[in-house]
Amino acid sequence: MGQLKYGTDHDFLKVKTRKLTPFRVIIFFLLIIIAVFQIFPLIWLVDFSLAKDGDLFGPRILIWPDKPQFENYKIAMIDGKIPHYLLNSIIVNVISVSLTVLFSVTMAYAFTRMQWKFKNICFTLILLGMMIPIHATLLPNFTSFRFLGISNSYLGLIIPYIAFTLPLGTFIMTGFIKSIPRSIEESILIDGGGIFHIIFYVIFPLTKPAVITVIIMTFFTTWNDFIMAATYLTSDKFRTLPFAVYNFAGQYASRYAVQFAVMTLVALPSLILYIILNEHITKGITVGAIKG
Amino acid sequence: MHSFLQNRKIIFMLVFPGFAIFVFAVLFPIGLSIYYGMTDWSGIGSLNFIGQENFKNVLQDGVFWISLKNAAALAFFTVILQHPLALIFALLLDRVGGKSEKFFRTVFFIPCIISIIVTSKMWVNIYNSQYGLLNKVLELLNLGFLKQQWLGDPDIVLFSVILIMMWQGFGWALLIYYAGIKGLPEDVYEAARIDGANSFQTLFKITVPLLKPVIMVNVIWAVISSLKQMETIYLTTNGGPGNASQFLANYLYIKAFNSYEYGYGNAISVLFVIVCLITVLLLNRVFKTEEY
């Protein structure tokens, strides 16, 4: 696949006009219908998170609260322990994503460039890892993590997060490293540089698009994970952002507006990140998907 | 150069950390599952070795087959509804150009980046029969007779959860097709234009055939992820009512942690991995023979 072009007319139906033809009106109409279907549930959620609990039982599908109930967000923040969970999420994700990227690059380098005996077997096993569903490992990992005592630390999440994002990361990186000419590495070796120089000064800069893809794919998988965090961790001390919603559902069962406020707050960080890094994320995902 | 590429110490340094984590949290658990699958362990207390009994029982367990049937239903509807729609809207989106193209692309993808616990709990509220958005919208459209117990009626619950998953996955499918369209070579269209092909000829004779690899990859991916569904189910219906919306990953989880049949749950895990691997192999075979 060639360079991806965004925001340009690709002209697949060979009509190049930007004028408001009837055909374009129909296209916009259809796009708006789907956009409403995709986004309206979220608007509904935010709308009623600012209402009173009872307002939800009224006949209206959206309301304009006389007085927005910001109180809901205050309760959500404090009783939902949002700052606590957010901090945990950040710690776990920064470590998992950095290590996944580092290991993906080093492993991919060993698989594409180095010559060793068990290379093919190891690579096949890694590829196999992309097909193994995480859910099939929930029960045995639950047992072994408890046995080893890592379920009472951040490691209980960091280890499985790396393990499950590494195969795709390695796969994407091998594809990219293959396309780098070897001559640069040869000249570094001649100049007396070592593997450290090659990885950090040649491979990382030259595979930047792939590295960004791996970061994005890994981050969204681990940031939004709920089931591994629910299964492996024994202590609330290390739990991550999705738990704010989970805890609240029972505790505040009839306080719908407060529940909606928690959900909005939990959705917010990745939404903000997506809006800010929109172009990078779109490009990163498509590069990964097309290559993969 | 040659000695560098075969330097065992460097190879070990590059491969070991990542590979060890991968083996520890992905491969080793599968082995552990096979072991526990051959026991009658409840999760606590004593453990007896009972050989293949669990595996035989799983294969005769009606719920195991219901779960597979539900996954097949999800895959079917994703492929015949979500994917054609995603492809059509990717083509339409490509025609828009400029800021509105970027805007719609962003909006369509938003549900994909929001934490699954938020979207699942949000849909539970949308489907609620007393205050839910869906029944209210139906009433507003004078379609009140269509109001349902969306998650409570065993006859429709599967379609309700399939709708959630299609809603959340739509942006992903669309983005992959969109990237595929953006990567198509311009000169073919130039040639078609010179030859006087009309819009529909261009679409069906050029665009769709050229997109075939992307369509295939996307469809394979959809089928596999249908099989791996869990979180949405766990957080909405937990497979119920009865087992009407049960999926394999959720079933093994319930067996181990709610019914205290940990050994049996592990036997399901092992068969789950086998089902996934067989599906991947079959799809790859179909894919390869289709291509040439």
XYZ file of C-alpha atoms in Angstrom:
584
model
C 0.000 0.000 0.000
C 1.277 3.454 -0.829
C 1.229 6.579 1.221
C -2.144 7.120 2.862
C -3.781 10.339 1.851
C -6.172 12.011 4.188
C -8.507 14.864 3.583
C -8.038 14.666 -0.180
C -10.561 13.734 -2.811
C -9.772 10.264 -3.937
C -12.227 10.494 -6.759
C -13.209 6.853 -7.006
C -16.451 7.669 -8.788
C -14.618 10.160 -11.002
C -16.765 13.104 -9.933
C -14.572 15.824 -8.603
C -17.089 18.494 -7.713
C -17.317 20.080 -4.280
C -20.555 21.833 -5.245
C -23.772 20.963 -3.478
C -25.222 18.595 -6.061
C -28.299 16.495 -5.143
C -25.974 13.499 -4.956
C -23.844 15.219 -2.332
C -26.929 16.198 -0.360
C -27.949 12.541 -0.206
C -24.440 11.519 0.914
C -24.490 14.093 3.696
C -27.963 12.997 4.734
C -26.846 9.341 5.036
C -23.649 10.248 6.878
C -25.617 12.332 9.359
C -28.029 9.453 10.075
C -25.153 7.120 10.930
C -23.344 9.815 12.883
C -26.464 10.382 14.999
C -26.810 6.652 15.604
C -23.157 6.431 16.670
C -23.078 9.495 18.859
C -26.580 10.086 20.202
C -26.359 7.451 22.983
C -23.300 9.267 24.325
C -25.030 12.644 24.172
C -27.951 11.125 26.060
C -25.525 9.864 28.697
C -23.876 13.242 29.201
C -27.219 15.060 29.138
C -28.788 13.031 31.928
C -25.581 13.048 33.954
C -26.365 16.720 34.529
C -30.016 16.107 35.438
C -31.731 14.934 38.595
C -32.041 11.161 39.092
C -35.816 11.253 38.590
C -35.661 13.193 35.316
C -34.712 9.985 33.537
C -38.219 8.660 34.108
C -39.829 11.562 32.277
C -41.016 11.207 28.678
C -38.293 13.366 27.060
C -35.300 11.813 25.321
C -33.147 14.862 25.989
C -33.700 17.539 28.583
C -32.449 21.009 29.299
C -31.944 20.965 33.081
C -33.109 24.217 34.754
C -30.040 23.983 36.882
C -27.286 21.598 35.733
C -26.519 19.254 38.607
C -22.737 19.593 38.780
C -23.109 18.067 42.221
C -23.387 14.693 40.416
C -19.857 15.088 39.126
C -18.572 16.029 42.529
C -20.024 12.843 44.042
C -18.714 10.843 41.099
C -15.215 12.255 41.498
C -15.007 11.711 45.244
C -17.046 8.567 45.881
C -15.998 7.056 42.569
C -12.367 7.643 43.589
C -11.676 8.813 40.056
C -8.276 10.424 40.838
C -7.085 7.221 42.560
C -8.110 4.946 39.688
C -6.871 7.404 37.074
C -3.428 7.502 38.650
C -3.303 3.688 38.688
C -4.369 3.569 35.047
C -1.645 6.016 34.098
C 1.069 4.124 36.020
C 0.082 0.719 34.639
C -0.355 1.942 31.075
C 2.801 4.007 30.832
C 4.890 1.057 32.029
C 3.060 -1.572 29.941
C 3.115 0.459 26.743
C 6.797 1.465 27.066
C 7.922 -2.082 27.750
C 5.734 -3.533 24.997
C 7.238 -1.110 22.496
C 10.796 -1.779 23.668
C 10.402 -5.576 23.628
C 8.550 -5.539 20.304
C 11.436 -3.691 18.702
C 14.206 -5.809 20.245
C 12.437 -9.079 19.471
C 11.538 -7.999 15.958
C 15.190 -7.063 15.420
C 16.342 -10.482 16.594
C 13.762 -12.161 14.359
C 14.615 -10.215 11.209
C 18.372 -9.654 11.467
C 20.057 -12.040 13.868
C 20.861 -15.663 13.085
C 19.993 -18.180 15.774
C 18.811 -21.704 16.169
C 15.283 -21.427 17.560
C 14.332 -18.315 15.611
C 11.558 -19.888 13.551
C 10.002 -21.774 16.434
C 9.978 -18.665 18.624
C 8.498 -16.526 15.871
C 5.765 -19.082 15.176
C 4.889 -19.192 18.863
C 4.634 -15.410 18.967
C 2.336 -15.405 15.939
C 0.269 -18.109 17.615
C -0.083 -15.719 20.528
C -2.111 -13.360 18.327
C -4.740 -16.069 17.902
C -4.994 -17.182 21.518
C -7.933 -15.441 23.201
C -6.988 -13.665 26.441
C -10.093 -15.123 28.051
C -8.759 -18.656 27.789
C -5.907 -17.675 30.087
C -8.018 -15.919 32.720
C -8.511 -18.969 34.941
C -4.947 -20.375 34.959
C -3.403 -16.917 35.304
C -5.771 -16.144 38.151
C -4.395 -19.187 39.984
C -0.722 -18.730 39.181
C -0.726 -14.967 39.852
C -2.231 -15.592 43.273
C 0.188 -18.385 43.974
C 3.150 -16.141 43.124
C 1.680 -13.162 44.958
C 1.782 -10.800 41.993
C -1.974 -10.203 42.057
C -1.391 -7.791 44.894
C 0.737 -5.369 42.864
C 0.830 -3.470 39.581
C 2.669 -6.463 38.114
C -0.630 -8.362 38.138
C -1.693 -6.110 35.274
C 1.587 -5.092 33.687
C 2.706 -8.673 32.997
C -0.459 -9.860 31.209
C -0.804 -6.534 29.352
C 2.708 -6.874 27.928
C 2.222 -10.564 27.173
C -0.947 -9.979 25.173
C 0.081 -6.890 23.250
C 3.586 -8.091 22.446
C 2.652 -10.513 19.613
C 0.914 -7.868 17.487
C 3.631 -5.340 18.302
C 6.397 -7.741 17.287
C 4.514 -8.684 14.134
C 4.091 -5.055 13.060
C 7.732 -4.242 13.863
C 9.184 -7.192 11.938
C 7.375 -5.994 8.817
C 8.925 -2.554 9.157
C 12.444 -3.564 10.148
C 12.668 -5.829 7.100
C 12.319 -2.773 4.870
C 15.284 -0.927 6.424
C 18.531 -1.278 4.456
C 21.246 -3.112 6.367
C 24.017 -0.766 5.265
C 23.341 1.716 8.086
C 23.783 -0.966 10.736
C 26.951 -2.208 9.031
C 28.495 1.260 9.123
C 27.604 1.622 12.809
C 29.348 -1.660 13.586
C 32.402 -0.580 11.589
C 32.494 2.650 13.591
C 32.589 0.556 16.744
C 28.973 1.036 17.822
C 27.009 -1.817 19.356
C 23.503 -3.166 19.531
C 22.425 -0.314 21.795
C 23.354 2.224 19.114
C 21.613 0.236 16.427
C 18.341 -0.136 18.335
C 18.065 3.389 19.690
C 19.710 5.488 16.981
C 18.793 3.552 13.853
C 15.814 1.255 14.336
C 13.654 3.485 16.547
C 13.957 6.654 14.424
C 13.558 4.789 11.139
C 10.482 2.846 12.223
C 8.696 5.772 13.828
C 5.321 5.227 12.074
C 5.314 1.593 13.196
C 6.329 2.513 16.727
C 3.456 5.002 16.894
C 1.089 2.292 15.648
C 2.269 -0.117 18.335
C 1.909 2.567 21.019
C -1.652 3.372 19.965
C -2.816 -0.224 19.565
C -1.293 -1.229 22.891
C -2.567 1.802 24.729
C -6.209 1.434 23.707
C -6.207 -2.298 24.434
C -4.768 -1.929 27.909
C -6.414 1.362 28.868
C -9.886 -0.012 28.239
C -9.291 -3.477 29.673
C -11.663 -4.465 32.366
C -11.750 -8.227 32.633
C -8.070 -8.840 33.419
C -8.106 -6.124 36.070
C -11.288 -7.618 37.523
C -9.846 -11.129 37.592
C -6.229 -10.768 38.624
C -6.152 -7.994 41.198
C -7.073 -8.715 44.782
C -6.745 -5.212 46.138
C -8.573 -2.032 45.220
C -5.297 -0.236 45.762
C -4.059 -1.172 42.285
C -7.296 -1.166 40.301
C -7.712 0.982 37.206
C -10.243 3.461 35.852
C -12.959 1.066 34.587
C -13.504 0.041 38.198
C -15.014 3.376 39.087
C -18.023 2.411 36.951
C -18.142 -1.124 38.246
C -18.094 -0.157 41.925
C -20.665 2.537 41.438
C -23.266 0.333 39.790
C -23.919 -1.472 43.057
C -23.295 1.294 45.540
C -25.435 3.952 43.891
C -27.927 1.654 42.160
C -30.789 4.163 42.129
C -28.732 7.309 41.587
C -28.826 7.155 37.815
C -27.543 10.653 37.174
C -24.495 10.078 39.375
C -23.832 6.768 37.603
C -24.011 8.554 34.248
C -21.566 11.141 35.574
C -19.081 8.413 36.534
C -19.392 6.828 33.100
C -18.801 10.187 31.447
C -15.720 10.823 33.574
C -14.299 7.378 32.816
C -14.855 7.837 29.076
C -13.323 11.297 29.075
C -9.526 10.661 29.151
C -9.429 8.423 26.077
C -11.923 10.675 24.308
C -9.796 13.769 24.928
C -6.692 11.897 23.826
C -8.462 10.786 20.662
C -9.650 14.273 19.782
C -6.175 15.767 20.343
C -4.219 13.033 18.562
C -6.905 12.288 15.974
C -4.663 12.299 12.891
C -1.910 10.242 14.518
C -4.350 7.697 15.885
C -6.227 7.271 12.619
C -3.003 6.931 10.692
C -1.487 4.625 13.298
C -4.430 2.254 13.292
C -4.722 2.150 9.520
C -0.988 1.611 9.014
C -1.156 -1.291 11.465
C -4.272 -2.775 9.956
C -3.155 -2.563 6.355
C 0.298 -3.969 7.082
C -1.142 -6.597 9.396
C 29.103 -8.213 10.993
C 28.745 -11.951 10.788
C 29.948 -12.589 14.320
C 27.726 -9.796 15.572
C 24.629 -11.369 14.011
C 25.362 -14.656 15.724
C 26.387 -13.216 19.083
C 24.402 -15.312 21.537
C 24.647 -12.845 24.363
C 23.097 -10.091 22.272
C 20.375 -12.393 20.935
C 19.530 -13.486 24.449
C 19.359 -9.873 25.613
C 17.051 -8.916 22.754
C 14.678 -11.840 22.971
C 14.600 -13.072 26.527
C 12.734 -10.383 28.524
C 9.767 -10.145 26.169
C 9.636 -13.807 25.311
C 9.795 -14.859 28.957
C 6.807 -12.661 29.825
C 4.940 -14.018 26.808
C 5.617 -17.636 27.775
C 4.734 -16.952 31.391
C 1.367 -15.275 30.787
C 0.189 -16.809 27.490
C 1.732 -20.217 26.752
C 2.301 -21.584 30.238
C -1.319 -20.860 31.305
C -2.602 -22.952 28.399
C -0.546 -25.850 29.709
C -1.816 -25.191 33.209
C -5.381 -25.197 31.862
C -4.873 -28.612 30.302
C -3.706 -29.858 33.697
C -6.544 -28.291 35.698
C -9.006 -29.394 33.008
C -8.209 -32.957 33.976
C -9.161 -32.380 37.616
C -12.379 -31.877 39.549
C -10.971 -28.916 41.493
C -13.568 -26.392 42.663
C -11.032 -23.613 43.145
C -10.428 -24.318 46.815
C -9.793 -27.463 48.821
C -8.678 -30.822 47.522
C -8.153 -31.827 43.934
C -8.757 -35.178 42.208
C -7.422 -36.278 38.885
C -10.300 -37.373 36.658
C -8.674 -37.656 33.216
C -10.671 -36.691 30.141
C -14.058 -36.608 31.844
C -14.402 -32.790 31.849
C -13.508 -32.568 28.178
C -16.090 -35.218 27.259
C -18.712 -33.453 29.342
C -18.012 -30.076 27.742
C -18.589 -31.539 24.296
C -21.964 -32.858 25.489
C -22.832 -29.625 27.266
C -25.713 -27.871 25.502
C -24.526 -24.453 26.662
C -21.142 -24.993 24.987
C -22.900 -25.426 21.665
C -25.354 -22.564 22.303
C -22.326 -20.327 22.930
C -20.749 -21.376 19.649
C -24.047 -20.880 17.831
C -24.333 -17.375 19.321
C -20.792 -16.562 18.190
C -21.708 -17.806 14.715
C -24.827 -15.606 14.746
C -22.764 -12.594 15.746
C -20.199 -13.315 13.030
C -22.991 -13.774 10.461
C -24.728 -10.489 11.243
C -21.448 -8.610 11.451
C -20.424 -9.869 8.040
C -23.748 -9.419 6.227
C -24.902 -6.178 7.895
C -22.089 -4.268 9.566
C -19.429 -4.825 6.946
C -21.398 -3.933 3.806
C -22.612 -0.808 5.627
C -19.081 0.029 6.762
C -17.773 -0.410 3.212
C -20.538 1.731 1.695
C -20.002 4.476 4.250
C -16.239 4.348 3.791
C -16.814 4.901 0.066
C -19.253 7.746 0.749
C -16.921 9.307 3.283
C -14.086 9.232 0.784
C -16.252 11.310 -1.562
C -16.886 14.093 0.936
C -13.432 15.621 1.273
C -12.141 18.422 3.441
C -13.216 19.192 6.955
C -16.535 17.337 6.879
C -14.750 14.134 5.859
C -12.499 14.427 8.890
C -15.427 15.311 11.123
C -17.521 12.278 10.169
C -14.508 9.969 10.324
C -13.857 11.134 13.870
C -17.485 10.780 14.955
C -17.852 7.279 13.506
C -14.797 6.074 15.389
C -15.619 7.531 18.811
C -17.531 4.466 20.127
C -14.425 2.323 19.443
C -12.173 4.280 21.776
C -14.562 4.402 24.707
C -14.019 1.892 27.465
C -16.152 -1.208 27.025
C -17.470 -0.950 30.565
C -18.882 2.504 29.820
C -20.492 1.483 26.544
C -21.895 -1.743 28.028
C -23.404 -0.075 31.081
C -24.693 2.732 28.890
C -26.510 0.251 26.654
C -27.970 -1.504 29.682
C -29.553 1.858 30.489
C -30.620 2.454 26.889
C -32.386 -0.923 26.856
C -34.012 -0.425 30.274
C -37.737 -0.976 29.956
C -38.759 1.776 32.396
C -36.563 4.723 31.493
C -34.469 3.445 28.585
C -33.721 5.614 25.584
C -34.689 3.009 23.005
C -38.286 2.527 24.134
C -38.690 6.293 24.445
C -37.430 6.860 20.924
C -39.821 4.200 19.612
C -42.697 5.948 21.362
C -41.629 9.266 19.910
C -41.707 7.760 16.418
C -45.190 6.334 17.065
C -43.683 2.857 17.060
C -44.678 2.208 20.672
C -45.923 -1.272 19.779
C -42.305 -2.285 19.140
C -41.317 -1.638 22.754
C -39.563 -4.642 24.293
C -37.782 -6.003 27.315
C -34.637 -5.775 25.222
C -32.345 -7.671 27.566
C -35.007 -9.647 29.430
C -36.681 -11.532 26.614
C -34.781 -14.710 25.697
C -36.066 -14.494 22.125
C -34.548 -11.099 21.389
C -31.694 -10.715 23.875
C -29.128 -12.095 21.427
C -30.083 -9.477 18.826
C -29.923 -6.759 21.459
C -26.358 -7.624 22.451
C -25.351 -8.103 18.801
C -26.563 -4.549 18.165
C -24.314 -3.244 20.960
C -21.282 -5.007 19.512
C -22.061 -3.863 15.974
C -22.515 -0.297 17.207
C -19.149 -0.333 18.925
C -17.272 -2.130 16.148
C -18.712 -0.176 13.229
C -16.113 2.604 13.291
C -13.291 0.101 13.311
C -14.563 -1.798 10.275
C -15.214 1.484 8.488
C -11.754 2.863 9.202
C -10.041 -0.220 7.776
C -12.083 -0.032 4.552
C -11.472 3.708 4.406
C -7.721 3.176 4.678
C -7.954 0.549 1.948
C -9.783 2.987 -0.339
C -7.236 5.738 0.325
C -4.472 3.339 -0.641
C -5.904 2.504 -4.077
C -3.722 3.569 -7.018
C -4.940 6.710 -8.824
C -3.766 5.746 -12.293
C -6.273 2.917 -12.644
C -9.078 5.440 -12.224
C -7.420 7.753 -14.695
C -7.389 4.920 -17.227
C -11.021 4.054 -16.492
C -12.001 7.676 -17.006
C -10.248 7.833 -20.347
C -11.982 4.624 -21.395
C -15.314 6.248 -20.512
C -16.348 3.995 -17.635
C -19.310 5.306 -15.641
C -19.439 5.609 -11.881
C -21.029 2.240 -11.199
C -18.746 0.405 -13.579
C -15.789 1.992 -11.827
C -17.157 1.003 -8.446
C -17.922 -2.630 -9.197
C -15.255 -3.384 -11.790
C -12.368 -1.550 -10.142
C -12.887 -0.423 -6.568
C -14.476 -3.542 -5.096
C -12.104 -6.042 -6.781
C -9.077 -3.962 -5.742
C -10.364 -3.859 -2.181
C -10.765 -7.626 -2.036
C -7.670 -8.245 0.127
C -8.794 -5.590 2.600
C -12.323 -7.006 2.678
C -10.972 -10.512 3.301
C -8.671 -9.452 6.146
C -11.425 -7.382 7.707
C -13.954 -10.230 7.491
C -11.537 -12.765 8.981
C -10.844 -10.356 11.796
C -14.588 -9.900 12.389
C -15.248 -13.630 12.593
C -12.416 -14.208 15.051
C -13.437 -11.341 17.279
C -17.027 -12.629 17.276
C -15.708 -15.842 18.717
C -13.698 -13.989 21.357
C -16.546 -11.808 22.646
C -16.768 -11.594 26.374
C -16.713 -8.202 28.117
C -19.882 -6.838 26.539
C -21.743 -9.991 27.512
C -20.282 -10.145 30.999
C -21.250 -6.532 31.684
C -24.755 -6.597 30.176
C -26.565 -9.930 30.428
C -23.882 -12.258 31.804
C -25.159 -14.721 29.215
C -28.762 -14.628 30.346
C -31.654 -14.914 30.578
C -31.016 -18.620 30.896
C -28.117 -18.971 28.500
C -29.818 -17.211 25.613
C -26.953 -14.754 25.076
C -24.116 -16.948 26.310
C -20.635 -16.828 24.758
C -17.783 -19.280 25.403
C -15.448 -16.917 27.225
C -18.219 -15.805 29.550
C -19.420 -19.356 30.134
C -16.028 -20.608 31.270
C -15.788 -17.628 33.598
C -19.199 -18.318 35.172
C -18.371 -22.014 35.554
C -15.118 -21.294 37.365
C -16.120 -18.378 39.558
C -19.900 -18.688 40.066
C -20.486 -22.447 40.006
C -17.105 -23.313 41.528
C -16.340 -25.794 38.770
C -12.822 -24.529 38.186
C -11.629 -27.737 36.549
C -14.567 -27.744 34.160
C -13.989 -24.074 33.349
C -10.393 -24.893 32.414
C -11.547 -27.699 30.154
C -13.760 -25.146 28.350
C -10.716 -22.804 28.107
C -8.657 -25.466 26.370
C -11.427 -26.312 23.904
C -11.950 -22.581 23.361
C -8.321 -22.168 22.266
C -8.670 -25.160 19.951
C -11.853 -23.738 18.401
C -10.101 -20.396 17.817
C -7.065 -22.010 16.189
C -9.197 -24.219 13.938
C -11.271 -21.210 12.874
C -8.158 -19.201 12.013
C -6.718 -22.094 10.003
C -9.984 -22.665 8.121
C -10.422 -18.978 7.333
C -6.834 -18.692 6.143
C -7.339 -21.640 3.865
C -10.520 -20.165 2.397
C -8.740 -16.830 2.078
C -5.775 -18.317 0.238
C -7.772 -20.364 -2.241
C -9.998 -17.364 -2.942
C -7.069 -15.132 -3.698
C -5.582 -17.045 -6.591
